[in-house]
XYZ file of C-alpha atoms in Angstrom:
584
model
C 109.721 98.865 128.443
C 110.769 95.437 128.311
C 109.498 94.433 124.672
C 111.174 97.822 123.807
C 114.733 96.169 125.187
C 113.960 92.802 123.594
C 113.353 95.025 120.086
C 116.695 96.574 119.730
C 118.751 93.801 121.131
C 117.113 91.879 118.253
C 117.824 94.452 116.300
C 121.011 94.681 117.022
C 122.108 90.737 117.196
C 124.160 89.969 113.782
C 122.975 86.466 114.254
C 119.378 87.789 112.950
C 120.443 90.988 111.114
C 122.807 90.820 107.694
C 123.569 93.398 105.851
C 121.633 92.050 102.465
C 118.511 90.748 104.519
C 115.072 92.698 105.219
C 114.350 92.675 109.394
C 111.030 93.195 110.543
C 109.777 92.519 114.014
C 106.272 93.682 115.253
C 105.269 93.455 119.085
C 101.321 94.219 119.733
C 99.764 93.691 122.967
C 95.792 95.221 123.427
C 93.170 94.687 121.179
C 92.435 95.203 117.778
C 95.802 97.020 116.670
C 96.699 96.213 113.040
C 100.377 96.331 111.345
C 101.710 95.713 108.222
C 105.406 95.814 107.015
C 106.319 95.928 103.479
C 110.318 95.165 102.276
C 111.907 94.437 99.214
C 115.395 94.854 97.696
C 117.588 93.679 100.824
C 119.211 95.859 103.544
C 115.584 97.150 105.198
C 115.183 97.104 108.406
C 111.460 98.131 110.721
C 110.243 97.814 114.233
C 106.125 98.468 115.826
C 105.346 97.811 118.254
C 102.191 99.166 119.675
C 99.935 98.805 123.184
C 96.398 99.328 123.435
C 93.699 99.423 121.100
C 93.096 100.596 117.490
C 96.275 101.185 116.203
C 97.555 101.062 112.999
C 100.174 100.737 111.315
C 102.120 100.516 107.692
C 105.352 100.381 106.762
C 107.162 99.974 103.655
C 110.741 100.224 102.480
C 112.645 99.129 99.028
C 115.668 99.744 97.089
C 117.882 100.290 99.736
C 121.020 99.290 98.131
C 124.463 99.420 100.337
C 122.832 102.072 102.756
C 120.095 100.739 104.566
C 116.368 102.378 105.296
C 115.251 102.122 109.095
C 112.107 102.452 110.384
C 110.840 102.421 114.240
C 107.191 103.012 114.901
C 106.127 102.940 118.971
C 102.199 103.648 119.415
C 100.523 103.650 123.107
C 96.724 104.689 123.343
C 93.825 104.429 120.894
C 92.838 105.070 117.670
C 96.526 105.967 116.380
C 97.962 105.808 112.998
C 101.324 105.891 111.246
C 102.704 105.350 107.901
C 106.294 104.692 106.790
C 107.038 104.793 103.328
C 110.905 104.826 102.295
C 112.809 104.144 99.434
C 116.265 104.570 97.907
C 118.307 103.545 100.910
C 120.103 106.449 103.382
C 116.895 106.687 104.903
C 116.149 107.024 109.154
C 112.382 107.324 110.598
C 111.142 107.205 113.913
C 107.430 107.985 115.260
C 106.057 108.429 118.617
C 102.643 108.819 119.285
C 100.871 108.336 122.870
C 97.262 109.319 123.314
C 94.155 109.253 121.445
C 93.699 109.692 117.557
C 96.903 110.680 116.462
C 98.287 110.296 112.807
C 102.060 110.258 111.233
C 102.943 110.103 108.017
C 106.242 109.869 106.823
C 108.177 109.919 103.090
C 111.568 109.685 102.326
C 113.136 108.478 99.177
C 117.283 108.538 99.970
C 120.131 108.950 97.844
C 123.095 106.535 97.911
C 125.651 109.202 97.338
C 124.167 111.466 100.145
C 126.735 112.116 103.136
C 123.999 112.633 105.474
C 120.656 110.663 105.489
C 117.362 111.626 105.412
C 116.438 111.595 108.915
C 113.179 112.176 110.382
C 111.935 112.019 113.766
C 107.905 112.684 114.999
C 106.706 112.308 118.433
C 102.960 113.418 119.193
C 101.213 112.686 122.660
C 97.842 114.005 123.280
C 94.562 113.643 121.011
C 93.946 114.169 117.084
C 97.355 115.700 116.501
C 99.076 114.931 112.908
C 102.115 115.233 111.102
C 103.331 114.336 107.633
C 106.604 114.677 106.385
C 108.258 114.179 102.919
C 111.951 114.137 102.163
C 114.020 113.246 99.268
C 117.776 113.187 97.823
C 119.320 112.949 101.493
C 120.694 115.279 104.000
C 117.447 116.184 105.163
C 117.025 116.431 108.905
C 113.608 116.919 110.533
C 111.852 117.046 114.060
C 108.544 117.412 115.017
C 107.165 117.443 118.840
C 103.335 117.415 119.253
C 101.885 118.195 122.907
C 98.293 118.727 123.273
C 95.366 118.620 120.880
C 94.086 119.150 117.496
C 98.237 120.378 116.311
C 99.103 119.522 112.932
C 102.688 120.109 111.374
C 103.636 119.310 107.641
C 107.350 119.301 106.715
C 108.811 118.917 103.185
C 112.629 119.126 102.346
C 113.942 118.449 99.433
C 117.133 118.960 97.079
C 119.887 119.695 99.771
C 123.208 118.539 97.856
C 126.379 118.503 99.855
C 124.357 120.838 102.135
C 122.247 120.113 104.456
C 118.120 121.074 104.930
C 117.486 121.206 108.894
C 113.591 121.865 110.385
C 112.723 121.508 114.081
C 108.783 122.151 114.772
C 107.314 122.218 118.306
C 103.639 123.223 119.271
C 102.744 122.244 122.594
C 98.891 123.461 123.128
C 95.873 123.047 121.032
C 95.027 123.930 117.257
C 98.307 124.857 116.391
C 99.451 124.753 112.903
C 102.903 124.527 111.254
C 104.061 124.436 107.858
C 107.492 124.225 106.495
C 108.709 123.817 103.260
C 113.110 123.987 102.068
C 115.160 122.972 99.494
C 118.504 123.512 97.930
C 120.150 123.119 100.841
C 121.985 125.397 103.324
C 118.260 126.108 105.270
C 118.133 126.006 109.262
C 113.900 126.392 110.887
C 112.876 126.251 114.020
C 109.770 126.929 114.939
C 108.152 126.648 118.563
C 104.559 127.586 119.294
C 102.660 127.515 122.975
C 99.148 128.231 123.390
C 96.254 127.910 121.526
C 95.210 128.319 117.445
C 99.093 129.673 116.608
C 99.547 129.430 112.698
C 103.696 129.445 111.501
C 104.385 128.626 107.719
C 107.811 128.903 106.554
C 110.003 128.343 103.155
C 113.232 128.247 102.424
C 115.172 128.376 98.978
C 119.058 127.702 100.051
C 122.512 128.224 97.739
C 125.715 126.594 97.736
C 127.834 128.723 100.360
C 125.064 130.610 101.824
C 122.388 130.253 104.391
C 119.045 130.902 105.440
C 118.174 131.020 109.081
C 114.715 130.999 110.528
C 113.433 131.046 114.129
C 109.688 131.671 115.005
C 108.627 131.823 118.285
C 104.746 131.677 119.320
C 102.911 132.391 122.875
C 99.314 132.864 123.515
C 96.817 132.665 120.862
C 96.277 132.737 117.213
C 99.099 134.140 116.043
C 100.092 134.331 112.889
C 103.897 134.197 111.718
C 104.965 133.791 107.841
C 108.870 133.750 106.825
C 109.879 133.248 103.061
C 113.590 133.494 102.060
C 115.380 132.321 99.163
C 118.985 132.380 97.988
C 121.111 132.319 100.833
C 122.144 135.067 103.648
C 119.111 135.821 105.094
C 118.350 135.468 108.733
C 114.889 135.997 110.122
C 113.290 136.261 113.793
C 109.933 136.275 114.831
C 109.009 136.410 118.490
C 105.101 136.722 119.246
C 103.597 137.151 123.017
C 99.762 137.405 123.205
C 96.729 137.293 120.821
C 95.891 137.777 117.481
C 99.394 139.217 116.351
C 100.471 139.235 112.759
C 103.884 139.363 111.252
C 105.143 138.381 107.927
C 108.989 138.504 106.454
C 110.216 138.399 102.969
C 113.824 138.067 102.133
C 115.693 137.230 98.874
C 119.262 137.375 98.056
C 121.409 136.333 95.233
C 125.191 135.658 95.154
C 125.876 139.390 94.374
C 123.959 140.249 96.998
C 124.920 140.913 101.151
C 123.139 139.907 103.778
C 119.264 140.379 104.551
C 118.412 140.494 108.386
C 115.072 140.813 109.874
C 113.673 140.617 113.495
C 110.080 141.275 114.854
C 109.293 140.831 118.324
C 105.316 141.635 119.022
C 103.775 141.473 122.257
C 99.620 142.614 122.963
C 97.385 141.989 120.544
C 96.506 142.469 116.911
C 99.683 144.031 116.272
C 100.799 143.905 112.421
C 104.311 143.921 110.879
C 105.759 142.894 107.430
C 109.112 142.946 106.808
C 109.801 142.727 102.417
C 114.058 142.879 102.086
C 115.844 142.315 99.194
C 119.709 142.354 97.867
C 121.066 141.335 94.727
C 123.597 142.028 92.168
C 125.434 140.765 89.113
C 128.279 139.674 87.365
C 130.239 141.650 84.612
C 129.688 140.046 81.300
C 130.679 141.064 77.480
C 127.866 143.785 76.968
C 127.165 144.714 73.132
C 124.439 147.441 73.404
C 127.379 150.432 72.957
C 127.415 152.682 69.544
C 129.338 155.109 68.024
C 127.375 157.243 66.340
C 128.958 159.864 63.520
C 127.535 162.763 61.554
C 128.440 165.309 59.160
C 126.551 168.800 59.185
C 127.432 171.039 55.969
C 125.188 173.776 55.297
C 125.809 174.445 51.502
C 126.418 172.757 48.376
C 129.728 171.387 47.603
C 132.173 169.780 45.155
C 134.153 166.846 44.918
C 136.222 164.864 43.218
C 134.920 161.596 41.022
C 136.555 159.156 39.726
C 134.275 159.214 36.546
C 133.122 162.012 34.168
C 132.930 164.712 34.512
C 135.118 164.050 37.463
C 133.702 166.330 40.020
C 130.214 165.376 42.089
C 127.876 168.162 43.623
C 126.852 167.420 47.140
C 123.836 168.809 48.946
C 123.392 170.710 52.016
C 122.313 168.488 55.122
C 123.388 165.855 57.956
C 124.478 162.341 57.162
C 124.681 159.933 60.049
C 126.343 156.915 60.414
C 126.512 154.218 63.290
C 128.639 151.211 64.528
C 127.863 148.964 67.657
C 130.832 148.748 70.057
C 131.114 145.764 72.300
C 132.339 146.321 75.729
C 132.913 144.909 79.160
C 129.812 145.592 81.867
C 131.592 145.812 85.119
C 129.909 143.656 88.073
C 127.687 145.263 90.715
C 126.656 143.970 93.956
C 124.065 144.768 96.553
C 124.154 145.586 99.978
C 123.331 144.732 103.719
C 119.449 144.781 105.079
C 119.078 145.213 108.307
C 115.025 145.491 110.041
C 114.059 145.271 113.460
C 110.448 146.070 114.485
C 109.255 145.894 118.347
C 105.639 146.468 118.904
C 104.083 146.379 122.342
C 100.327 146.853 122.643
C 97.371 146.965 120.883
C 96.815 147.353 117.150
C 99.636 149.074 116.158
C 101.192 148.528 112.611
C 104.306 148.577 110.833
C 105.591 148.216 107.121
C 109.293 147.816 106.292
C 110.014 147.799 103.073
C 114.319 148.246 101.963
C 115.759 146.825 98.278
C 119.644 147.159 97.545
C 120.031 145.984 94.714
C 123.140 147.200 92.174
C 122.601 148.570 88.921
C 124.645 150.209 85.932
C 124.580 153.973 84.768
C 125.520 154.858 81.156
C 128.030 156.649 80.122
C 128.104 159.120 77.142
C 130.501 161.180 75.221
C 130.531 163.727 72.529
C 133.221 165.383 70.215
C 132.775 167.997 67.622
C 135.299 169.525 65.345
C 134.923 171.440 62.116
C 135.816 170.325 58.840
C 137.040 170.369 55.286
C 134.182 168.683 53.093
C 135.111 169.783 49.330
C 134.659 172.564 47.409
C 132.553 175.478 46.873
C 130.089 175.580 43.599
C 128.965 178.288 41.201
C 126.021 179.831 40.467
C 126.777 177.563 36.808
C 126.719 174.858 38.974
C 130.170 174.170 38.205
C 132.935 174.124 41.015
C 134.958 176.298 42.253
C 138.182 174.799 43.357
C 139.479 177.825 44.941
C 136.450 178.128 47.106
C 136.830 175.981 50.770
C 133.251 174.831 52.365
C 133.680 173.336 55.820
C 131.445 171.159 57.580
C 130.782 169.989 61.425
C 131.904 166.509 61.877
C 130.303 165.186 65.464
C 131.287 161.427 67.084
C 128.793 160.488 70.369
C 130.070 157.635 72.048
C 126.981 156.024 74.525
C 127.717 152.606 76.780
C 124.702 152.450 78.724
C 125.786 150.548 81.248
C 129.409 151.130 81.995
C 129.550 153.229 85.649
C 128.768 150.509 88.455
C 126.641 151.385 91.200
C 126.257 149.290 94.016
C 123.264 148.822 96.434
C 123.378 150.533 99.428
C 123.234 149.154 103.139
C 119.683 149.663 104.636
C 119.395 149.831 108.499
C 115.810 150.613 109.812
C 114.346 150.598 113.254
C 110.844 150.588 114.378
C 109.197 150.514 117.977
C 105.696 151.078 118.939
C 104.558 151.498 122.075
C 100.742 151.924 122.557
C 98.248 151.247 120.622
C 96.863 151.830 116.797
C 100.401 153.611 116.168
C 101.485 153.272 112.351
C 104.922 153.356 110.985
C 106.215 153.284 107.069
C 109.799 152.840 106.257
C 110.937 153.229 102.575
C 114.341 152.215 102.069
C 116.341 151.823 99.104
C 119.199 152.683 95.925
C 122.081 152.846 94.492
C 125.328 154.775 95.092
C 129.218 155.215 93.754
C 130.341 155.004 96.983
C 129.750 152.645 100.101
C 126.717 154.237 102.337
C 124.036 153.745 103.888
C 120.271 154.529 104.795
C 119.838 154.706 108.543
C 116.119 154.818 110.244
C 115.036 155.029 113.203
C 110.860 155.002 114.387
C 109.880 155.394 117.975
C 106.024 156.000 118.919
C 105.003 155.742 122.073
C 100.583 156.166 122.689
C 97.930 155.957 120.408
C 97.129 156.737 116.827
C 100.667 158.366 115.717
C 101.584 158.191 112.165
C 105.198 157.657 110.566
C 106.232 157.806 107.200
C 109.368 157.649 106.014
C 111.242 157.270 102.889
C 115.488 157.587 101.693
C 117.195 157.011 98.778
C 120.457 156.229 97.616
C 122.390 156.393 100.772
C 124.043 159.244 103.240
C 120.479 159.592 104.574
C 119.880 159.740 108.296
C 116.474 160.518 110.225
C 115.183 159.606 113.191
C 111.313 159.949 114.533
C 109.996 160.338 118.104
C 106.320 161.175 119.009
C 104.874 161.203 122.236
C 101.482 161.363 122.772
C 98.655 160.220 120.012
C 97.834 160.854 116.878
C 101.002 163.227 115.849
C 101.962 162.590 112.057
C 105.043 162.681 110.524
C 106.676 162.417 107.021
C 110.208 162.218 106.225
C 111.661 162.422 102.721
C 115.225 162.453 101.557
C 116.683 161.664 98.655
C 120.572 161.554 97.418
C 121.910 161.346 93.599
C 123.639 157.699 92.645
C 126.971 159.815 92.830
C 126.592 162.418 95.400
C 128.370 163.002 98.401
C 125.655 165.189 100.319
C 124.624 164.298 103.679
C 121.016 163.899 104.339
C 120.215 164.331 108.523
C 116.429 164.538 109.402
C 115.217 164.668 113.162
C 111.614 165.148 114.755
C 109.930 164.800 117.861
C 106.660 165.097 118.486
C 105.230 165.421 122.522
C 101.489 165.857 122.852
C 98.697 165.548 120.266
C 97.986 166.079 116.691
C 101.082 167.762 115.599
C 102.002 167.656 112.144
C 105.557 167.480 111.074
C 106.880 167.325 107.191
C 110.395 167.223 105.918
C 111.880 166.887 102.716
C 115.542 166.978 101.519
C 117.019 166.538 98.426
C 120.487 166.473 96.916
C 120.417 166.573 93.042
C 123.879 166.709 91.590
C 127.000 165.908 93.098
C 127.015 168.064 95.967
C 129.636 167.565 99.058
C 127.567 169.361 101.833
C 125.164 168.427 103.647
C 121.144 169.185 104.440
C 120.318 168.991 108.270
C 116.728 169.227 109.827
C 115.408 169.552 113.651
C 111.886 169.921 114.090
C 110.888 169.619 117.851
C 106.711 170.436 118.713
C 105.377 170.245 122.151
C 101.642 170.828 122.579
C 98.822 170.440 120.501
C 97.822 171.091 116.940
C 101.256 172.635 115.577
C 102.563 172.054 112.034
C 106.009 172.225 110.858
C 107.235 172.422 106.907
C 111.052 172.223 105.795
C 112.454 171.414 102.690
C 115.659 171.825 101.658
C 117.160 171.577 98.447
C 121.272 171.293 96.594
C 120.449 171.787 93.529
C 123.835 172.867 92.142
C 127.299 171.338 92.001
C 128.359 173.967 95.507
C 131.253 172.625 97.332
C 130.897 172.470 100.794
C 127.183 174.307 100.718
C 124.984 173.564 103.357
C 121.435 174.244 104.793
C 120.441 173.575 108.201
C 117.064 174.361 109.719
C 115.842 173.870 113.679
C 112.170 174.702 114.686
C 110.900 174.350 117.945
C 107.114 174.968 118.442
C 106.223 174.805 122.437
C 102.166 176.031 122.402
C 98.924 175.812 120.593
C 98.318 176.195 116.824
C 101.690 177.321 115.800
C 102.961 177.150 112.301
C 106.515 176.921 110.287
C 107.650 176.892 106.890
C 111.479 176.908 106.338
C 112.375 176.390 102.845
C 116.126 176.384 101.880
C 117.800 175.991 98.326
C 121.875 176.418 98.646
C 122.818 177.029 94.974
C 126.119 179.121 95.725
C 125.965 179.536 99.358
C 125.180 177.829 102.783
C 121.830 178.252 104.661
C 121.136 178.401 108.403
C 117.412 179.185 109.679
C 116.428 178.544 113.309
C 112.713 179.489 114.191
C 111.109 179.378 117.792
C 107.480 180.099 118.697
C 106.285 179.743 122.380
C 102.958 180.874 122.794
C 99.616 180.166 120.637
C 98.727 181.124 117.150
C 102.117 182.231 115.952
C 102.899 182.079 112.083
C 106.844 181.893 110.380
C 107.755 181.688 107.123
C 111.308 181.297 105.890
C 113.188 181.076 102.177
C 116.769 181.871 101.754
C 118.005 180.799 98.701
């Protein structure tokens, strides 16, 4: 502790330390430690100093310039090894290591014009842990604590800007393994793992004025975490209790786009969850793929005039077409919020998110007809006849394909297993006029239940409870980009191998609504509804409730309201009952 005082009062004292000058000082005291320091260009300054036996170390810095690089290496134990290497100035290192047969290595090539420095800090104590780290341009921040044995964590942050690139890596255990890789700025990790063969890689792709946040938490034993984001406004969570667990999260976003969220919390083992979001839009910009197209239908021969002999021209029967290209302005679109949270508890149980807002454009096309005076009539001769009228159909279509802006919807799904080898699939995604969303919701608790679920375009609603194990259900509903039907879906499923399957559907722009309830209790029952607006009905609505308490019961309600509202309720109690419904 003492040569550690003498070191940064020496360090410190301006009688040994000018600003131009390159400082090194080295302590050693055990046997057979080796360091070497490497400086050129002025304004570098590096401190080792190691105890015991074995250790090495190299450091070397250049081109600092007016901001300085700074190096500190401190080594206690055996067989240890760190490298320095820094160059460009605005550069900060410091490594750590106490036990047996650790290694650092650290690279970091500043930028004069960076705000912050790069700044990296690495302190491993135990046996054969490593770390390497590699920064460049400046305002790069990164930590990494090593307890245990056999833990490796690699770091590499790059291309911040005015922003800033921040990574914080713990493993405290044995065989853990991190990997993390940002640039572009604007990108916040942390990652903690405790136990025993944990595995957490993580990348980052950051924007001017938006963030990515990531926080991966690991306890117990080979787990497995993966987070990727790029372009801003995403925020992901993983938190992992047990063994063998497995979850991996996507997210990309552009500056059109919301917001992507995502958190997955597993605790047992083997569970499985991915997480894939996505949310983008666009600008408006000068589009130049419109026409006007024109045509002329005349179904008989016809005269007119010329302005050479004999002065008349005959025209034939038939369609000429003509077309122009017509620029016009593509209005922007944007996408909308993702929002996923998956809980698993147990054994084996999987679960596949999958939701995309992204905004698109819908064309737009117009036609006009009117008839026509084209010339005049013609003889049998062939010769006109003036006093004759022929009349033609003269048609203009006007087509800008992408002129009505539809924005990305908001996606908000929900999953939580409870049990063991339960599966859940959530679908979500589109496009709609208006601001809406897709809501989901997936609770299974026991063992081999089955979930699928899919919604499009927004004003969708469902929600899924089973009870029991191996109960299946599927859940479809779909919207048009510009209706303003309600989609509400509900089933619960209490006991074993029930089968549930609804589908709803809004075509054109209906303002009604479609609602399901299918509720089973028992064993082996089945349950069909689908439901259909298939016309423009104001107001027109279908709603449908089964209940199924028994053995071997079976339902099919199908509903299509094309002028008029729907309303079937079905209830079987008992064993081996059949219903069968269609209104239209």
């Amino acid at each position: 502790m003492r040569m550690l005082t003498t070191l940064a009062v020496l360090l410190a004292t301006t009688s040994l330390a000018s600003a131009a000058s390159n400082e090194s000082f080295i302590v050693q005291a055990g046997s057979n430690n080796h360091a070497i320091a490497g400086q050129t260009g002025g304004n570098n300054n590096q401190g080792t100093v190691q105890l015991g036996r074995r250790n090495s170390a190299l450091t070397v810095q250049s081109q600092a310039s007016s901001k300085s690089n700074e190096s500190g290496v401190l080594q206690i134990g055996a067989h240890n090894g760190a490298v320095a290497l820094q160059t460009g100035g605005n550069n900060k290192q410091g490594t750590v290591q106490g036990g047996v047969g650790n290694f650092a290595v650290t690279s970091q090539k500043g930028n004069q014009g960076s705000v912050a420095a790069n700044d990296s800090t690495t302190a491993q104590f135990g046996a054969f842990n490593g770390s390497i780290v590699n920064q460049k341009d400046g305002n790069n921040k990164q930590t990494t604590l090593q307890v245990g044995g056999s833990n490796f964590a690699a770091t590499s942050q790059d291309k911040a800007g005015t922003n800033n690139n921040t990574s914080s890596t713990t493993q405290l255990g044995a065989f853990n393994s991190a990997l993390v890789g940002q640039t572009g700025g604007n990108n916040n990790q942390t990652t903690l793992s405790v136990g025993v063969g944990n595995f957490a890689a993580t990348s980052q792709t950051g924007a001017a004025g938006r963030k990515n946040e990531s926080s991966t938490l690991q306890f117990g034993g080979f787990n497995r975490s993966f987070a990727g984001q790029a372009g801003g406004g995403n925020d992901q969570g993983t938190l992992q209790f047990g063994y063998g667990n497995l979850s991996a999260t996507g997210q990309t976003a552009n500056a059109q786009g919301a917001t992507n969220s995502a958190l997955t919390t597993q605790v047992g083992i083997g569970n499985k969850a991915m997480t894939l979001q996505s949310t983008k839009g666009s600008p408006s910009f000068l589009a130049k793929d419109g026409s006007l197209t024109s045509s002329l239908k005349v179904s008989e021969k016809y005269a007119t005039i010329s302005l050479s002999s004999p002065y008349y021209q005959i025209n034939q029967p038939g369609t000429t077409t003509a077309s122009v290209t017509i620029p016009y302005v593509a209005p922007a679109v944007s996408g909308g919020v993702n929002a996923a949270s998956t809980l698993q508890v147990g054994k084996g149980n999987s679960a596949l998110t999958v939701q995309n807002s992204e905004g698109a454009r819908a064309g737009f096309s117009e036609t006009a007809s009117d008839t026509v005076r084209v010339g005049a009539g013609v003889k049998n001769s062939g010769k006109p006849d003036w006093d004759k009228k022929v009349y033609g159909t003269y048609t203009e279509t006007t087509v800008l394909p992408q002129w009505l802006p539809l924005n990305g919807v908001n996606n908000n799904a929900a999953t939580v297993q409870v049990g063991k080898k339960n599966a859940a699939i959530t679908l979500q995604d589109g496009v709609n006029i208006a601001k809406t969303s897709n809501d989901s919701l997936v609770a299974q608790f026991g063992e081999k239940n089955g979930a699928l679920v899919s919604q499009q375009n927004g004003l969708n609603g469902q929600a899924t409870i089973q009870l029991g194990d191996r109960n299946n259900a599927v859940t479809l509903q779909k919207n048009a980009p510009v209706s303003g039907t309600v989609n509400a879906a509900a089933t619960i499923q209490a006991g074993s191998k029930n089968r549930a399957f609804t589908n709803q559907l809004a075509a054109n722009p209906l303002v009604g609504a479609n609602g399901s309830l299918i509720a089973q209790f028992g064993t082996g029952n089945a349950a069909i509804a689908s439901q259909t607006g298939l016309q423009p009905m104001i107001g027109a609505l279908n709603t449908q409730a089964t209940v199924q308490v028994g053995q071997g019961n079976f339902a099919v309600t199908a509903q299509n309201s094309a002028t008029v509202s729907n309303t079937s309720v079905t209830a079987q109690f008992g064993s081996h009952n059949v219903a069968f419904t269609s209104q239209h």
